[in-house]
Coordinates of C-alpha atoms in Angstrom, one line a residue:
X1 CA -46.6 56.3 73.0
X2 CA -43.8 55.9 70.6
X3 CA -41.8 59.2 69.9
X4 CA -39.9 59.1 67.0
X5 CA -38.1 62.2 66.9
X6 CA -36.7 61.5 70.4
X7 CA -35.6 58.3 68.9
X8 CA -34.0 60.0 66.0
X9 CA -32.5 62.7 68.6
X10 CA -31.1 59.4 70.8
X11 CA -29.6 57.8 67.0
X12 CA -27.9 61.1 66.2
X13 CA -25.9 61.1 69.1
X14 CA -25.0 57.9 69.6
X15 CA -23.4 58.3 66.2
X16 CA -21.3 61.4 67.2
X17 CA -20.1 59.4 70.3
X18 CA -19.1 56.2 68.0
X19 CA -17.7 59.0 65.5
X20 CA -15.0 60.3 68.4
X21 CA -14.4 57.1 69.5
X22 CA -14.7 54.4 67.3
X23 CA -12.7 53.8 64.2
X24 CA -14.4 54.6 61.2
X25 CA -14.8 50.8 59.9
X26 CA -16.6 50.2 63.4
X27 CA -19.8 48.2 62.5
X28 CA -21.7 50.0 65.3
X29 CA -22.0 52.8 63.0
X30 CA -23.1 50.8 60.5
X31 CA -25.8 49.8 63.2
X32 CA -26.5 53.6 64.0
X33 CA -27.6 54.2 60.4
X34 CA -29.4 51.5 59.7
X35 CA -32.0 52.0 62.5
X36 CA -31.9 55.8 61.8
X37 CA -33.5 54.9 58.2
X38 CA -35.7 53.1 59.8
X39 CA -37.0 55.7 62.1
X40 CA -36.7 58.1 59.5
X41 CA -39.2 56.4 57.2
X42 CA -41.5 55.8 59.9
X43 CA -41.2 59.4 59.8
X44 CA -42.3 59.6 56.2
X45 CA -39.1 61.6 55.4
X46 CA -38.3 58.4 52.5
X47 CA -35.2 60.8 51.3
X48 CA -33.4 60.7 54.0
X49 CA -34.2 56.9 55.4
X50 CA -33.2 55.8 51.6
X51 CA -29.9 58.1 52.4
X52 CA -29.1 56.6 55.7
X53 CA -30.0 52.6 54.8
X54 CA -27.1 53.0 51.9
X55 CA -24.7 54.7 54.6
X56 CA -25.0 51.5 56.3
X57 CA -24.8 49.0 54.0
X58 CA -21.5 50.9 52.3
X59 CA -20.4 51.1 55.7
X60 CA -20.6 47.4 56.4
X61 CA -19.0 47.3 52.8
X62 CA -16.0 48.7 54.1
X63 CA -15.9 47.1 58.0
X64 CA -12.6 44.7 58.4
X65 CA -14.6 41.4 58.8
X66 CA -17.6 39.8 56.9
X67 CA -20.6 41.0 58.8
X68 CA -23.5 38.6 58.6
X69 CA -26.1 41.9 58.5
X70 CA -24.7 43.1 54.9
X71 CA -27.5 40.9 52.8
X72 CA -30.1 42.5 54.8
X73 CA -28.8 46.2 55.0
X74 CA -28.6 46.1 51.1
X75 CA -32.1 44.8 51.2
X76 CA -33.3 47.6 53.0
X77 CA -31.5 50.1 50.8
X78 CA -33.2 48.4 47.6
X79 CA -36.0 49.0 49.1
X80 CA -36.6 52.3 50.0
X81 CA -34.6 52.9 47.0
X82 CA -37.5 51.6 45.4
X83 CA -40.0 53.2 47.4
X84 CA -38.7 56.9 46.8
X85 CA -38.9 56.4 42.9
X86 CA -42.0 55.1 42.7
X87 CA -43.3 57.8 45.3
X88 CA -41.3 60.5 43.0
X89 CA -42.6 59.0 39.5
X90 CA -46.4 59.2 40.6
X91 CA -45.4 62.6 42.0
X92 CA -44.3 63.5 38.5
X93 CA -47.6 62.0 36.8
X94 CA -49.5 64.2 39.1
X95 CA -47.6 67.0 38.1
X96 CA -48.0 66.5 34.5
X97 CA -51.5 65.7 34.7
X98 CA -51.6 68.9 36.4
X99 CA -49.9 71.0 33.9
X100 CA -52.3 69.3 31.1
X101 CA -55.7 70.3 33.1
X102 CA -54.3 74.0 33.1
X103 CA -53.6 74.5 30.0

């Protein structure tokens, strides 16, 4: 059985170990975050996946050499990007269809 949250707890500190020991252009970190979106989104928690897919791409952004994972790091952040506003506009149609019935 797949455990998530274990995985998550496993991501987390293997980013506070590359954190004290890496320096902070290291594209292990880059690494860290990106499969800490994903986890996070099979999570359903789409706020904080989105958040952690652009820490990685930004942080291949800024790594010393051309990574060959940047095309598909930014995919990933367009697309949860994408995801999260679409979940958040039918959210807010909800909500104002809502407000309508009430009143």
């Amino acid at each position: 059985m797949l455990d998530y949250n274990r995985a998550l707890e496993y991501y987390q500190k293997a980013l506070l170990m590359q954190r004290k020991h890496l320096v902070p252009t290291h594209p292990a970190r880059a690494t860290s975050y990106y499969k800490m979106s994903c986890v996070l989104q099979l999570l359903g928690e789409l706020d904080s996946a989105t958040y952690y897919a652009r820490l990685a791409f930004k942080q291949l952004q800024h790594t010393s050499v051309s990574h060959s994972r940047i095309n598909e790091y930014k995919k990933r952040y367009d697309e949860l990007f994408q995801e999260l506003l679409t979940q958040r506009m039918q959210a807010f149609e909800i909500n104002s269809m809502s407000r309508e019935t009430n009143q």
